[in-house]
Amino acid sequence: MTYQNPETSAVRTTAGRSDQRTHSSPIYLTSSFTFDDAEEARQMFAEEIPGNIYSRYSNPNSDDLISKVCAAEGTADGVATASGMAAMFGSIASVLQQGDHILAARSLFGSTHQLLTRVFPKWGITHTYGDISDIGNWEKLLQPNTKMLFVETPSNPGLEIIDLEWLGNFAKVHDLILVVDNCFATPYLQQPAKFGAHLVTHSATKYIDGQGRVLGGLILGTEELIQEVRFFTRHTGPAISPFNSWLLAKSMETLPVRMDRHCENALTLARYFEGNPKVDQVKYPFLPSHPQYEIAKKQMKHGGGIVTLEIKGGLEKAKNFIDRLEMVSITANLGDSRTIVTHPASTTHSKLSPEERNQVGITDGLVRISVGLEHVDDIIKDIERGLG
Ligand SMILES: *Cc1c(COP(=O)(O)O)cnc(C)c1O
């Protein structure tokens, strides 16, 4: 059964009940699955009949997670992985080959940047970066061997927004595989597949878990491409643990209500600190001052849970700000129920050169706030304490 409303779909979509008639899915901690006879084993391996064989290939808990996220994204099929980076790597490695070229938005998660600049070149897969502020020129960045477009929107941590409608058309016209890392928006706020994304990737570690407990990743998309992804993951082994799948599937049930509150708190916080004399800039997709505000409004349900503050005075002042906080956690994760502050230049994006950081707007004074589910007054109070 399919449900129109995302809240209902998140709660009710399931891959099925166990033969014990359990209401809540049990955890299937098993490496393999048994066959009734030799012929059934042969048929399952030959993919003549469906069924779980071995938990590196599939497992009822990962099926449950995938069915919930596919329902939310509007994608046909998917694969769950042990981490977000396994999903980013798998989405590229499974469909490209030596000699192919990727056109990517410059603003990418730090490790994804390392994949493109340090890992894939070893196997002859190259890339060019395009700036989101300059998409009018992207056509000139295409090469005869360009096969894929890879973007993040909103980007981490710059919160740059790329027009998905434009991007979907661009991919279609030039016959490119469009991959969108939808980690920051979550499928509740934005569904890239509706705009023509062929693959949608997630770090489920972030909002899909939502409580900072486990790692996980997802690659979702068209049946045809997921078949290639599944072949790749089945034989290379980035399988997610059944326990993590179970936990993430449970978390999917509360994604809409959690995101509503994350976004409400983030917007309140962004409005409160905009214009504060100790802050050079407050960036949030649903503030009219955001450079891509109109695009964000067009393609996102709410503005997301991340706000960035550019602290006046650069590195030293940003560090002072972080050290004065009493409640907000200092850690590199995001999308947690607890508010988190991160200094990207010295942590998540420290492997980038100063020039590379500059190009994606990661200044020394930039702090990323993952706005949690505490009462917004308490979050604001602590941020004020930080500003001194
Ligand atoms: C965290 C993150 C990743 C990597 O996910 P892991 O689960 O940490 O491996 C990829 N992309 C974005 C946008 C992220 O925020």
Tab-separated table of N, CA and C and ligand atoms in Angstrom, residues 82-86 88 108-109 111-112 152 154-156 181-184 201-206 214-217 332-334 368, ligand 1:
chain	number	residue	atom	x	y	z
A	82	ALA	N	27.027	0.895	4.691
A	82	ALA	CA	27.504	1.024	6.071
A	82	ALA	C	27.745	2.470	6.508
A	83	SER	N	27.952	3.368	5.549
A	83	SER	CA	28.166	4.775	5.892
A	83	SER	C	27.737	5.620	4.701
A	84	GLY	N	27.657	6.903	4.936
A	84	GLY	CA	27.344	7.820	3.838
A	84	GLY	C	28.426	7.788	2.770
A	85	MET	N	29.691	7.723	3.200
A	85	MET	CA	30.772	7.735	2.212
A	85	MET	C	30.765	6.478	1.341
A	86	ALA	N	30.365	5.331	1.913
A	86	ALA	CA	30.238	4.122	1.088
A	86	ALA	C	29.180	4.361	0.011
A	88	MET	N	28.380	7.418	-1.290
A	88	MET	CA	28.928	8.369	-2.271
A	88	MET	C	29.876	7.623	-3.225
A	108	LEU	N	31.303	20.648	-1.909
A	108	LEU	CA	31.010	19.260	-1.562
A	108	LEU	C	31.515	18.944	-0.167
A	109	PHE	N	30.926	17.924	0.424
A	109	PHE	CA	31.398	17.384	1.695
A	109	PHE	C	32.897	17.053	1.563
A	111	SER	N	35.016	14.683	2.479
A	111	SER	CA	35.469	13.372	2.006
A	111	SER	C	35.052	13.124	0.556
A	112	THR	N	33.924	13.674	0.138
A	112	THR	CA	33.512	13.526	-1.270
A	112	THR	C	34.515	14.257	-2.165
A	152	GLU	N	25.548	18.539	-4.346
A	152	GLU	CA	24.973	18.518	-3.006
A	152	GLU	C	24.126	19.783	-2.898
A	154	PRO	N	21.104	21.500	-0.063
A	154	PRO	CA	22.102	22.513	0.270
A	154	PRO	C	23.453	21.866	0.525
A	155	SER	N	24.521	22.634	0.241
A	155	SER	CA	25.857	22.077	0.398
A	155	SER	C	26.339	22.189	1.839
A	156	ASN	N	27.303	21.315	2.161
A	156	ASN	CA	27.887	21.249	3.498
A	156	ASN	C	29.292	21.843	3.447
A	181	ASP	N	23.418	14.379	-3.686
A	181	ASP	CA	23.573	14.044	-2.265
A	181	ASP	C	22.519	14.863	-1.518
A	182	ASN	N	21.480	14.163	-1.048
A	182	ASN	CA	20.319	14.846	-0.451
A	182	ASN	C	20.366	14.832	1.078
A	183	CYS	N	21.572	14.696	1.607
A	183	CYS	CA	21.756	14.524	3.048
A	183	CYS	C	21.222	15.696	3.867
A	184	PHE	N	21.532	16.927	3.444
A	184	PHE	CA	21.135	18.094	4.240
A	184	PHE	C	19.631	18.330	4.208
A	201	THR	N	21.752	10.155	-3.102
A	201	THR	CA	22.570	9.526	-2.063
A	201	THR	C	22.314	10.196	-0.710
A	202	HIS	N	22.559	9.412	0.341
A	202	HIS	CA	22.366	9.930	1.701
A	202	HIS	C	23.463	9.460	2.631
A	203	SER	N	23.852	10.327	3.540
A	203	SER	CA	24.474	9.889	4.762
A	203	SER	C	23.308	9.755	5.731
A	204	ALA	N	22.884	8.513	6.000
A	204	ALA	CA	21.763	8.290	6.921
A	204	ALA	C	22.177	8.568	8.365
A	205	THR	N	23.499	8.710	8.557
A	205	THR	CA	24.087	9.056	9.851
A	205	THR	C	23.507	10.361	10.405
A	206	LYS	N	23.090	11.221	9.522
A	206	LYS	CA	22.685	12.573	9.920
A	206	LYS	C	21.202	12.586	10.312
A	214	VAL	N	24.258	5.879	14.985
A	214	VAL	CA	24.890	4.917	14.065
A	214	VAL	C	25.244	5.567	12.724
A	215	LEU	N	26.143	4.916	11.998
A	215	LEU	CA	26.452	5.333	10.634
A	215	LEU	C	25.577	4.543	9.659
A	216	GLY	N	25.321	5.140	8.547
A	216	GLY	CA	24.580	4.442	7.497
A	216	GLY	C	24.530	5.301	6.257
A	217	GLY	N	24.284	4.670	5.122
A	217	GLY	CA	24.177	5.420	3.878
A	217	GLY	C	23.161	4.787	2.952
A	332	ALA	N	31.742	16.847	15.398
A	332	ALA	CA	31.722	16.991	13.946
A	332	ALA	C	30.436	16.480	13.300
A	333	ASN	N	29.558	15.850	14.066
A	333	ASN	CA	28.337	15.311	13.469
A	333	ASN	C	27.320	16.429	13.226
A	334	LEU	N	26.222	16.088	12.593
A	334	LEU	CA	25.115	17.036	12.424
A	334	LEU	C	23.830	16.236	12.288
A	368	ARG	N	29.416	26.265	11.861
A	368	ARG	CA	28.199	25.581	11.403
A	368	ARG	C	27.406	25.152	12.631
B	1	LIG	C1	28.299	13.351	6.608
B	1	LIG	C2	28.135	13.543	5.162
B	1	LIG	C3	28.590	12.571	4.262
B	1	LIG	C4	29.333	11.326	4.716
B	1	LIG	O1	28.532	10.478	5.455
B	1	LIG	P1	29.112	9.442	6.573
B	1	LIG	O2	27.874	8.773	7.059
B	1	LIG	O3	29.796	10.267	7.606
B	1	LIG	O4	30.043	8.525	5.889
B	1	LIG	C5	28.385	12.798	2.919
B	1	LIG	N1	27.765	13.913	2.469
B	1	LIG	C6	27.313	14.864	3.314
B	1	LIG	C7	26.645	16.060	2.761
B	1	LIG	C8	27.484	14.715	4.681
B	1	LIG	O5	27.043	15.672	5.505
